[in-house]
PDB file of C-alpha atoms in Angstrom:
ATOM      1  CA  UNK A   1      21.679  68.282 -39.097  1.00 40.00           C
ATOM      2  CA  UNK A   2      23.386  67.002 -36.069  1.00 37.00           C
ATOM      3  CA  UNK A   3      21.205  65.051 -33.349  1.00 40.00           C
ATOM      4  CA  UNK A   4      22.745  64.666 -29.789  1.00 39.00           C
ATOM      5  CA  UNK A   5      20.168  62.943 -27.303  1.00 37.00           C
ATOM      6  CA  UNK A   6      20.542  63.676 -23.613  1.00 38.00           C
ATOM      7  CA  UNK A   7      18.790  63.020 -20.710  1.00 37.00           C
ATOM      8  CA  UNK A   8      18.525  64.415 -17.403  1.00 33.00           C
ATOM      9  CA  UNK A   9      17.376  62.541 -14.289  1.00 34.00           C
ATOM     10  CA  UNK A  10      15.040  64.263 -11.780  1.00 36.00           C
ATOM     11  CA  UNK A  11      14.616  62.500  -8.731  1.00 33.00           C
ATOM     12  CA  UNK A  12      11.549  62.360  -6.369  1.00 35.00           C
ATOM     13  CA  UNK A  13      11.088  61.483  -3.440  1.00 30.00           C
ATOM     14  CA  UNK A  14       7.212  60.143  -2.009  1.00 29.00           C
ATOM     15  CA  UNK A  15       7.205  59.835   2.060  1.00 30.00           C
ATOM     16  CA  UNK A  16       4.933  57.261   3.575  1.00 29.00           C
ATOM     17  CA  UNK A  17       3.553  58.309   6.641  1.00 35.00           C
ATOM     18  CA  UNK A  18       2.962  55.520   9.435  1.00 34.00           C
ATOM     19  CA  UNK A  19       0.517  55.175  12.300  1.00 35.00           C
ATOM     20  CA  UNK A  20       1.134  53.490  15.107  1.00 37.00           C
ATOM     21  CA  UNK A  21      -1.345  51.026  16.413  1.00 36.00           C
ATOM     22  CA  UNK A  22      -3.573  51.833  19.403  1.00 34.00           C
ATOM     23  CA  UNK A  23      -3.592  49.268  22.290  1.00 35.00           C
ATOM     24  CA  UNK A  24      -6.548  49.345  24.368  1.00 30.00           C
ATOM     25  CA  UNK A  25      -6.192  48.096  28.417  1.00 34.00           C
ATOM     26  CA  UNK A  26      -9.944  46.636  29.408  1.00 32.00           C
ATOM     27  CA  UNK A  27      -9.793  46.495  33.321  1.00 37.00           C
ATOM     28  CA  UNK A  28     -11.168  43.224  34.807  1.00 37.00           C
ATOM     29  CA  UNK A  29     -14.539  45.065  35.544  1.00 38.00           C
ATOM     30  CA  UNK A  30     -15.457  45.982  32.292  1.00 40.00           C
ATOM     31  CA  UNK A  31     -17.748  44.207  30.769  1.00 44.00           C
ATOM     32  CA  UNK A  32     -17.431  43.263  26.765  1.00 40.00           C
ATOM     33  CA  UNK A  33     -20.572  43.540  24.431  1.00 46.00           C
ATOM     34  CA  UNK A  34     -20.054  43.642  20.747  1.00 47.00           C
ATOM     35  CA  UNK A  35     -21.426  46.827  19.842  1.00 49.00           C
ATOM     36  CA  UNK A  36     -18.676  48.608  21.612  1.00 48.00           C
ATOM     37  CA  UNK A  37     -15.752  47.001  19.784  1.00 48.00           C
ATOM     38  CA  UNK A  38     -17.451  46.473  16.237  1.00 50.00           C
ATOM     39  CA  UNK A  39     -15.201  47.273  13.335  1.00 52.00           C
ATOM     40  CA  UNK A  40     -16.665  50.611  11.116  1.00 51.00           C
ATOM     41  CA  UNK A  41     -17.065  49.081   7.995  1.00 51.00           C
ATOM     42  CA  UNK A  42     -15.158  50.235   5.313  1.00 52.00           C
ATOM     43  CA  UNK A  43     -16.488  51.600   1.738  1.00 54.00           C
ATOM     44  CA  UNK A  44     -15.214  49.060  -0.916  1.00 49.00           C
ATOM     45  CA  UNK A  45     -12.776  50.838  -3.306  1.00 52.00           C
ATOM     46  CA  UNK A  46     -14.030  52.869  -5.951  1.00 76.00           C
ATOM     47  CA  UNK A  47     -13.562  51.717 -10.008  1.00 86.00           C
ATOM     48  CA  UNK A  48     -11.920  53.450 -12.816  1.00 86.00           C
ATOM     49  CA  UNK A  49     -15.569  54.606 -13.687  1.00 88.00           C
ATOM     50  CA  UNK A  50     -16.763  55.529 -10.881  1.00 90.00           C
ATOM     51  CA  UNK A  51     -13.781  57.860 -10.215  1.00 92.00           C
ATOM     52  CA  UNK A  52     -13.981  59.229 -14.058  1.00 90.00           C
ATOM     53  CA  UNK A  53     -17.802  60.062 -13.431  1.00 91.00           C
ATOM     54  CA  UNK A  54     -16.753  62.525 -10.607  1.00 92.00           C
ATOM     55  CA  UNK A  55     -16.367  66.401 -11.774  1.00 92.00           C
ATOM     56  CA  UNK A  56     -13.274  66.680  -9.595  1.00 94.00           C
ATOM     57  CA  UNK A  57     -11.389  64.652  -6.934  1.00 95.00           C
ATOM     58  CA  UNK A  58      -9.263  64.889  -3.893  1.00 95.00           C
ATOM     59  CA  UNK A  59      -5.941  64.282  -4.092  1.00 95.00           C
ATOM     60  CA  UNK A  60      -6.591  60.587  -2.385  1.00 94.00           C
ATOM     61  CA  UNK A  61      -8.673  60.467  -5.189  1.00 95.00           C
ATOM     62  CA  UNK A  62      -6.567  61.219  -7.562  1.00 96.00           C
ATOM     63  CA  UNK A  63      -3.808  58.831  -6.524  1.00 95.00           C
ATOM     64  CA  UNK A  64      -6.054  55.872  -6.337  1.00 94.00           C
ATOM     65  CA  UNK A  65      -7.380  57.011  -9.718  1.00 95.00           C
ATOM     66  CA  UNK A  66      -3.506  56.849 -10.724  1.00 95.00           C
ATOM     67  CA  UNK A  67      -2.876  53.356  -9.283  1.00 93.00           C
ATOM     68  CA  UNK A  68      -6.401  51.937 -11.157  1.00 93.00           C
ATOM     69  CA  UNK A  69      -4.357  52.229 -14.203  1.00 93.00           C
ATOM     70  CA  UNK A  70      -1.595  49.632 -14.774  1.00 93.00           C
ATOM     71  CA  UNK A  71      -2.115  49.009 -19.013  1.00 95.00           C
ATOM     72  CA  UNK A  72      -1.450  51.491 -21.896  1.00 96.00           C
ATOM     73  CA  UNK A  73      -5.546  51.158 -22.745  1.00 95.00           C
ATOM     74  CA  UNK A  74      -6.815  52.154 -19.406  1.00 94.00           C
ATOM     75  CA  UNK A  75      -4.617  55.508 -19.703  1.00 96.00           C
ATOM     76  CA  UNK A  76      -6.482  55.372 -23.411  1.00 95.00           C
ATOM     77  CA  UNK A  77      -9.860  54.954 -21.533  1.00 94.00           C
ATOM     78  CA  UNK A  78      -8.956  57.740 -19.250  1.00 94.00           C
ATOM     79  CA  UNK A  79      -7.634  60.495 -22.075  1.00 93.00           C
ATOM     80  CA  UNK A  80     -11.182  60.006 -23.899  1.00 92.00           C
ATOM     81  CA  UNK A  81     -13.198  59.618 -20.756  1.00 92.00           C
ATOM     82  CA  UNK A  82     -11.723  62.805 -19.113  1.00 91.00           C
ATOM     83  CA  UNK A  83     -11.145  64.800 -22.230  1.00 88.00           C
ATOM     84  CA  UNK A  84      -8.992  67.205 -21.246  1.00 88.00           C
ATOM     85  CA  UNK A  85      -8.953  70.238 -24.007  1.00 84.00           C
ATOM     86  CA  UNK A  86      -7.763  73.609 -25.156  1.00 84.00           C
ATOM     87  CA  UNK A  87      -9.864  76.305 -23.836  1.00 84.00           C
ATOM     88  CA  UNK A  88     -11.797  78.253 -26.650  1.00 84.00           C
ATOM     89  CA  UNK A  89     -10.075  81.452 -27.533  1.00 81.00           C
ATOM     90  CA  UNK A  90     -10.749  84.606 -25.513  1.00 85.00           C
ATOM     91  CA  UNK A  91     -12.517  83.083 -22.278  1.00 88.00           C
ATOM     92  CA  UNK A  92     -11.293  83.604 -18.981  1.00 86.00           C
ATOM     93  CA  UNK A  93     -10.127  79.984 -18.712  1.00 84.00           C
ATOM     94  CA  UNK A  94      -7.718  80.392 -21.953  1.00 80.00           C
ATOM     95  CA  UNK A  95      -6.002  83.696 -20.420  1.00 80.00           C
ATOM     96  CA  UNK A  96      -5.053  81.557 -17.437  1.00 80.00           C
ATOM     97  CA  UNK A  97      -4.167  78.386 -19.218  1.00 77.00           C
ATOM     98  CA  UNK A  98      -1.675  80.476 -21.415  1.00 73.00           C
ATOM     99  CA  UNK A  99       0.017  81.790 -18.125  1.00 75.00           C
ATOM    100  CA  UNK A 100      -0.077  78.403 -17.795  1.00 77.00           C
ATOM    101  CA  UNK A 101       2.872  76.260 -17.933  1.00 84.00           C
ATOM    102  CA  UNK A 102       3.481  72.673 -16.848  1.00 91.00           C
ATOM    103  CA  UNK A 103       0.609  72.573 -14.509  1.00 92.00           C
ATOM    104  CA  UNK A 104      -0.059  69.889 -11.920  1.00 96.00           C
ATOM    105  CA  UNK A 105      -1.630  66.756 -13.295  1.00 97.00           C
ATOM    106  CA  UNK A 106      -3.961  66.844 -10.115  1.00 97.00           C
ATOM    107  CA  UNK A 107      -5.299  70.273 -11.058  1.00 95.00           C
ATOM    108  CA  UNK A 108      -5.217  70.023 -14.591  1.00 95.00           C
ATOM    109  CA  UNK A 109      -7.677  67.032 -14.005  1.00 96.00           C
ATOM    110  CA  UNK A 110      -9.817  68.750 -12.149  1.00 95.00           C
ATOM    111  CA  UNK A 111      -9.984  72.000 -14.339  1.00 92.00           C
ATOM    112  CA  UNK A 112     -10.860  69.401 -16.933  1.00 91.00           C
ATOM    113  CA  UNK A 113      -8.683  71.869 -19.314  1.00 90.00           C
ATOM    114  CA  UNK A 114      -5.362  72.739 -20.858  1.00 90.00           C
ATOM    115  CA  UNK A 115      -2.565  73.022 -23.388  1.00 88.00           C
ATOM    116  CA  UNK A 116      -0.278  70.671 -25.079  1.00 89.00           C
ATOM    117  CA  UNK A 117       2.082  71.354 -21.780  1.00 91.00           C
ATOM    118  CA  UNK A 118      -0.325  70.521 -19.239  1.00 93.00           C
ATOM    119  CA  UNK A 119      -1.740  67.903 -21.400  1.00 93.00           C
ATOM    120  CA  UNK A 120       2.259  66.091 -21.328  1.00 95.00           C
ATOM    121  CA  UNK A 121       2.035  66.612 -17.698  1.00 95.00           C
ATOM    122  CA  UNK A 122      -0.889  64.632 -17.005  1.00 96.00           C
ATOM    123  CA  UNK A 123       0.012  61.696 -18.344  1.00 96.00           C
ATOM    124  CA  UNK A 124       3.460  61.546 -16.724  1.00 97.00           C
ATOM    125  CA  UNK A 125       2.112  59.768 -13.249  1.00 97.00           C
ATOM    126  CA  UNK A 126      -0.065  57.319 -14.920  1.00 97.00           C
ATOM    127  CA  UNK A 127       2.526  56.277 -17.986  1.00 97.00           C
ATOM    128  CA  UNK A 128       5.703  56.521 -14.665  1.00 96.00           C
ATOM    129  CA  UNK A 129       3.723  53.280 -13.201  1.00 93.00           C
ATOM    130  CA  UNK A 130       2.355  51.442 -15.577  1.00 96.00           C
ATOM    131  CA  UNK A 131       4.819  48.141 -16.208  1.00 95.00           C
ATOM    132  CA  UNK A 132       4.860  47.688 -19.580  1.00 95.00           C
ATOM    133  CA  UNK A 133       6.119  51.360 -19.776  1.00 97.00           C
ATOM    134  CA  UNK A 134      10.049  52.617 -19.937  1.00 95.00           C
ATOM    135  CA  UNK A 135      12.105  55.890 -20.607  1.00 96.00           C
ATOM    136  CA  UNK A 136       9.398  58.105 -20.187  1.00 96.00           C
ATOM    137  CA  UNK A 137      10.313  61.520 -21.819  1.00 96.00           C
ATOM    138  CA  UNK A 138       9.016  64.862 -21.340  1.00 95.00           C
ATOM    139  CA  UNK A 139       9.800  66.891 -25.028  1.00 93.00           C
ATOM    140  CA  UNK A 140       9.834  70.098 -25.746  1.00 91.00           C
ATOM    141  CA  UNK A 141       9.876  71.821 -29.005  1.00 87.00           C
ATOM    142  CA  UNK A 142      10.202  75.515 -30.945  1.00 83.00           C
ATOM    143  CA  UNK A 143       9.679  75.885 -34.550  1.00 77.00           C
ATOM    144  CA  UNK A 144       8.034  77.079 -37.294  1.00 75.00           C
ATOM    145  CA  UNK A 145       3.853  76.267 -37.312  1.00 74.00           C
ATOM    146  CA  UNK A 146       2.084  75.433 -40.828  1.00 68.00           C
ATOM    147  CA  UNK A 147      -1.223  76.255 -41.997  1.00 65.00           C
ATOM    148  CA  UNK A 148      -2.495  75.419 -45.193  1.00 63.00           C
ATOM    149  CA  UNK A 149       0.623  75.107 -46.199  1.00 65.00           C
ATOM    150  CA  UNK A 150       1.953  78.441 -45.006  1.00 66.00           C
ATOM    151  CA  UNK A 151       3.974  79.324 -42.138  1.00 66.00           C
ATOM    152  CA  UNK A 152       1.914  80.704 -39.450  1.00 69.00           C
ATOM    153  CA  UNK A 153       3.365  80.649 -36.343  1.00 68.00           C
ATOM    154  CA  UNK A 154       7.050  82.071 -35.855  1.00 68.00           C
ATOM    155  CA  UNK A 155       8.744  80.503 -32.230  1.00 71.00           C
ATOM    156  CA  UNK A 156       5.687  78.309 -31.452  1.00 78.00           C
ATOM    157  CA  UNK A 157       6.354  76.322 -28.926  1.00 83.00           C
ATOM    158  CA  UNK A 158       4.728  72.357 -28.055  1.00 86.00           C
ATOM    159  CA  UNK A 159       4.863  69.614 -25.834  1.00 91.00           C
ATOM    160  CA  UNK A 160       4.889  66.070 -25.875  1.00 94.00           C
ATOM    161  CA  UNK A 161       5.724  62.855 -24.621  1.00 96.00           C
ATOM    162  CA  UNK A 162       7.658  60.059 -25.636  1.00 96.00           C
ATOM    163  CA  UNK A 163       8.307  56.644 -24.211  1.00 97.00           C
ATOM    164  CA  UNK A 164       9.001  53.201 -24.792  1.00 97.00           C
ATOM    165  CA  UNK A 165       6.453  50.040 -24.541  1.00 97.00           C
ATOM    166  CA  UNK A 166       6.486  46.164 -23.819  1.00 96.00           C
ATOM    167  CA  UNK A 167       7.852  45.854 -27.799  1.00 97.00           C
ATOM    168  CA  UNK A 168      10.684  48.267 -26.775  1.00 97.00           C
ATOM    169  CA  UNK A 169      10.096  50.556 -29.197  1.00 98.00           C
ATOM    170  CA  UNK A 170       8.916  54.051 -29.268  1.00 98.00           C
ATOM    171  CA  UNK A 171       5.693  55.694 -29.120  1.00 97.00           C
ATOM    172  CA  UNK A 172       4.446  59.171 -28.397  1.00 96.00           C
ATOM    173  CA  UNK A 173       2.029  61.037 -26.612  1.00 95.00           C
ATOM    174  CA  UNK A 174       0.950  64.215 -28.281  1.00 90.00           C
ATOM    175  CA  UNK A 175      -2.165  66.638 -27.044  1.00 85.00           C
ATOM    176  CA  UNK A 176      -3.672  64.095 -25.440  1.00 82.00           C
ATOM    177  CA  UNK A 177      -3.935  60.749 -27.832  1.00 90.00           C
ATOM    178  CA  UNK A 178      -1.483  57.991 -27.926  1.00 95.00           C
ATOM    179  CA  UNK A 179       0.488  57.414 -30.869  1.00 95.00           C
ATOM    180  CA  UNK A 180      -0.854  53.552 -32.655  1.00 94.00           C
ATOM    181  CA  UNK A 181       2.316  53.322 -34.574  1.00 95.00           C
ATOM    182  CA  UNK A 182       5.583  52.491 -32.714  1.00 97.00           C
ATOM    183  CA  UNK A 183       9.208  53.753 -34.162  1.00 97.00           C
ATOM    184  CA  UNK A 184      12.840  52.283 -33.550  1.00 97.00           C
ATOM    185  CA  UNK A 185      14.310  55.517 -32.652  1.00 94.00           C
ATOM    186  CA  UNK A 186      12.982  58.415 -30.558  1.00 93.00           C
ATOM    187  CA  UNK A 187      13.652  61.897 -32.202  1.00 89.00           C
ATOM    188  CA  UNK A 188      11.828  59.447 -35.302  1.00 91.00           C
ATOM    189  CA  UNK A 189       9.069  59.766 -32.947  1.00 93.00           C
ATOM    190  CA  UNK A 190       8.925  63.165 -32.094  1.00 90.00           C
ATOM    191  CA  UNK A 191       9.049  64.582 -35.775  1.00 85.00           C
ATOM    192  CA  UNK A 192       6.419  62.107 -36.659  1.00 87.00           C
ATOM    193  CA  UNK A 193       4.578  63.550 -34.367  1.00 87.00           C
ATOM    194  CA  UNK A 194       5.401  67.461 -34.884  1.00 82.00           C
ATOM    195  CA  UNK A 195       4.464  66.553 -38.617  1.00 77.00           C
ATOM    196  CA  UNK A 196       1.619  64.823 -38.157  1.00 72.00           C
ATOM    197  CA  UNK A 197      -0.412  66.559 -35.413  1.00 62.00           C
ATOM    198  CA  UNK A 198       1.226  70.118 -34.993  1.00 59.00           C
ATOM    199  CA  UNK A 199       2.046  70.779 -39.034  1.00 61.00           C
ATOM    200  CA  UNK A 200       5.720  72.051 -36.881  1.00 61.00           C
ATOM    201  CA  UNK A 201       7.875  72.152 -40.235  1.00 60.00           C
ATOM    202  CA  UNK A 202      11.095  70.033 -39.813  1.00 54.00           C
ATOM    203  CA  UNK A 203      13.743  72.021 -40.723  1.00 55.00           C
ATOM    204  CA  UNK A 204      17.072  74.431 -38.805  1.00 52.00           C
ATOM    205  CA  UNK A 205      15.180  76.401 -36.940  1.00 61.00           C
ATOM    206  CA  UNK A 206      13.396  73.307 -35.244  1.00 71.00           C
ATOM    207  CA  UNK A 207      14.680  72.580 -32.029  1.00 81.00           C
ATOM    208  CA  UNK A 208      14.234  70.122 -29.090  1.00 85.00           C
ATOM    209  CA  UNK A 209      14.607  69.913 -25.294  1.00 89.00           C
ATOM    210  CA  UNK A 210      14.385  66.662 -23.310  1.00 91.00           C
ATOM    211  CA  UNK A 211      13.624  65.291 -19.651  1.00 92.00           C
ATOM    212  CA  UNK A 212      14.071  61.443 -19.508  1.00 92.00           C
ATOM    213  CA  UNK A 213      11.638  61.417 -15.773  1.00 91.00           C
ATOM    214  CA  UNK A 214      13.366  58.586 -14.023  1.00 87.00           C
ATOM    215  CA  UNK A 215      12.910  57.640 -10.608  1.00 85.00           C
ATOM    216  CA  UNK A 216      10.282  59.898  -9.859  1.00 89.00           C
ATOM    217  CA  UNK A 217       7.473  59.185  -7.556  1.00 89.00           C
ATOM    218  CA  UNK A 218       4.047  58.981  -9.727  1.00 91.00           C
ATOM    219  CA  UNK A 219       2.803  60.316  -6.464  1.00 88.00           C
ATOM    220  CA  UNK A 220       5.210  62.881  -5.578  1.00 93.00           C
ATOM    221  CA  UNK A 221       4.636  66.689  -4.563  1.00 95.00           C
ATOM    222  CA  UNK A 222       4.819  67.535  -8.563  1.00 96.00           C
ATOM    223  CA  UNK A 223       1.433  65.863  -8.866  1.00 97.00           C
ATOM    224  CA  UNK A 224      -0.464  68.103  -6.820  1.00 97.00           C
ATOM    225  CA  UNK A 225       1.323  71.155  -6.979  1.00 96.00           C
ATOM    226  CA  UNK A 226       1.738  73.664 -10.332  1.00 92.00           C
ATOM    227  CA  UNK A 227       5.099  75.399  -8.863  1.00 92.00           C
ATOM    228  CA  UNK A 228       6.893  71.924  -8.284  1.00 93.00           C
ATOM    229  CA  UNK A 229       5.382  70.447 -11.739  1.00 94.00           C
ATOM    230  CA  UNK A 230       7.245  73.612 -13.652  1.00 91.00           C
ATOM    231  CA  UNK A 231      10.395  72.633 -12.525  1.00 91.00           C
ATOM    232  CA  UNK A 232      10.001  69.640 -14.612  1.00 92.00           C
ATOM    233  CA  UNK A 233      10.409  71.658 -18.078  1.00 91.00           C
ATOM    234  CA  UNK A 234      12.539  70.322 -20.370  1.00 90.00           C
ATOM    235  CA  UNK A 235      15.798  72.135 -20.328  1.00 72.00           C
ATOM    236  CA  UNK A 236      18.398  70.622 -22.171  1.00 56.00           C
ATOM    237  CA  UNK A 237      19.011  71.032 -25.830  1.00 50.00           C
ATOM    238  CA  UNK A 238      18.931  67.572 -27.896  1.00 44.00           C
ATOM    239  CA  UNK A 239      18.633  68.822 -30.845  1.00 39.00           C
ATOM    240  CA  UNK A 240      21.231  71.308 -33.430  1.00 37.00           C
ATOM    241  CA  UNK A 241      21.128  72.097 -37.009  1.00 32.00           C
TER     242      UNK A 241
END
């Protein structure tokens, strides 16, 4: 089989809005007590827990609970803390999840469910700024599902995400737990991970699609909104028989 890697970069862009500061003219008659110019105190910032114990969060929430994480284990902490999972079969929430795709990391966090797509997606903002973190990869895959040895699904399709650490090798992110083992090439990655958590069978009618995210904002417009996250699907082939 013939393996061609490529990339695409997708570019973001995050605006900072700026306030200008107030001046204040006190005539010479006015007269200056304390009370009337006292700072409002301000609420300390919240933790990592104390934004994990909350059933849902704004999005200033949400991006403050993205810039508490700057390590591999505090992403960890927040993928078992959060737990965000498949819907059971024939509720209302499944139906909507499988019209689903690529959702919003903001409101899949807040539905506190989803698929192996929305599942990739979440983890994109928090993996895009952690340091120790490089060539984050969005994957996409079709193949052939096993069960019990058996093929069971024909044209299943699963996401995933791959990326590089602080050893510079590569790991993988698959349905929500990060991969322990590391692995010198990516596509090694990905079909360890296909075999091991998905049963996909390796074989010709396997095949891949890649987005190497680079230079996008981990607070960008994709965060927040479902129609901006879909255009982040994978679209380009990386892997032929």
């Amino acid at each position: 089989m013939k393996k061609t890697l490529m990339a695409i970069a997708t570019a973001g862009v995050f605006a900072l809005g700026c306030k200008e500061d107030m001046a204040y003219e006190l005539e010479s008659s006015s007269i200056y007590t304390p009370a009337e110019h006292a700072e409002t105190p301000t609420a300390p910032p919240r933790t990592l827990d104390d934004l994990l114990k909350q059933p849902t969060l704004t999005k200033e929430e949400f991006a403050l609970l993205i810039r508490s994480v700057n390590s591999l284990s505090n992403l960890e902490t927040i993928l078992k803390q959060r737990k965000i999972a498949y819907p059971p079969e024939g509720t209302k929430e499944h139906e909507e999840t499988l019209s689903l795709r690529y959702g919003a990391p903001w409101l899949t966090h807040n539905r506190g469910y989803g698929v192996c797509d929305e599942m990739a997606m979440y983890s994109l903002p928090f993996l895009l700024q952690i340091p120790e973190v490089k060539d984050v990869t969005l994957i996409e895959i079709k193949g052939t599902v096993e069960k019990e040895g058996q093929p069971d699904k024909l044209g299943a399709v699963h996401a995933l995400v791959i990326f590089r650490d602080s050893t510079n090798k590569w790991r993988y992110l698959n349905s929500g737990g990060i991969s322990a083992s590391r692995y010198e090439k990516p596509l090694e990655a990905v079909n360890i991970a296909v075999m091991t958590d998905n049963k996909y069978r390796i074989d010709n009618n396997l095949t891949y699609k890649s987005n190497m995210i680079k230079e996008l904002s981990a607070t960008g417009p994709w965060v927040y909104d479902d129609s901006k996250a879909e255009k982040l699907r994978p679209l380009v082939e990386i892997y032929e028989p």
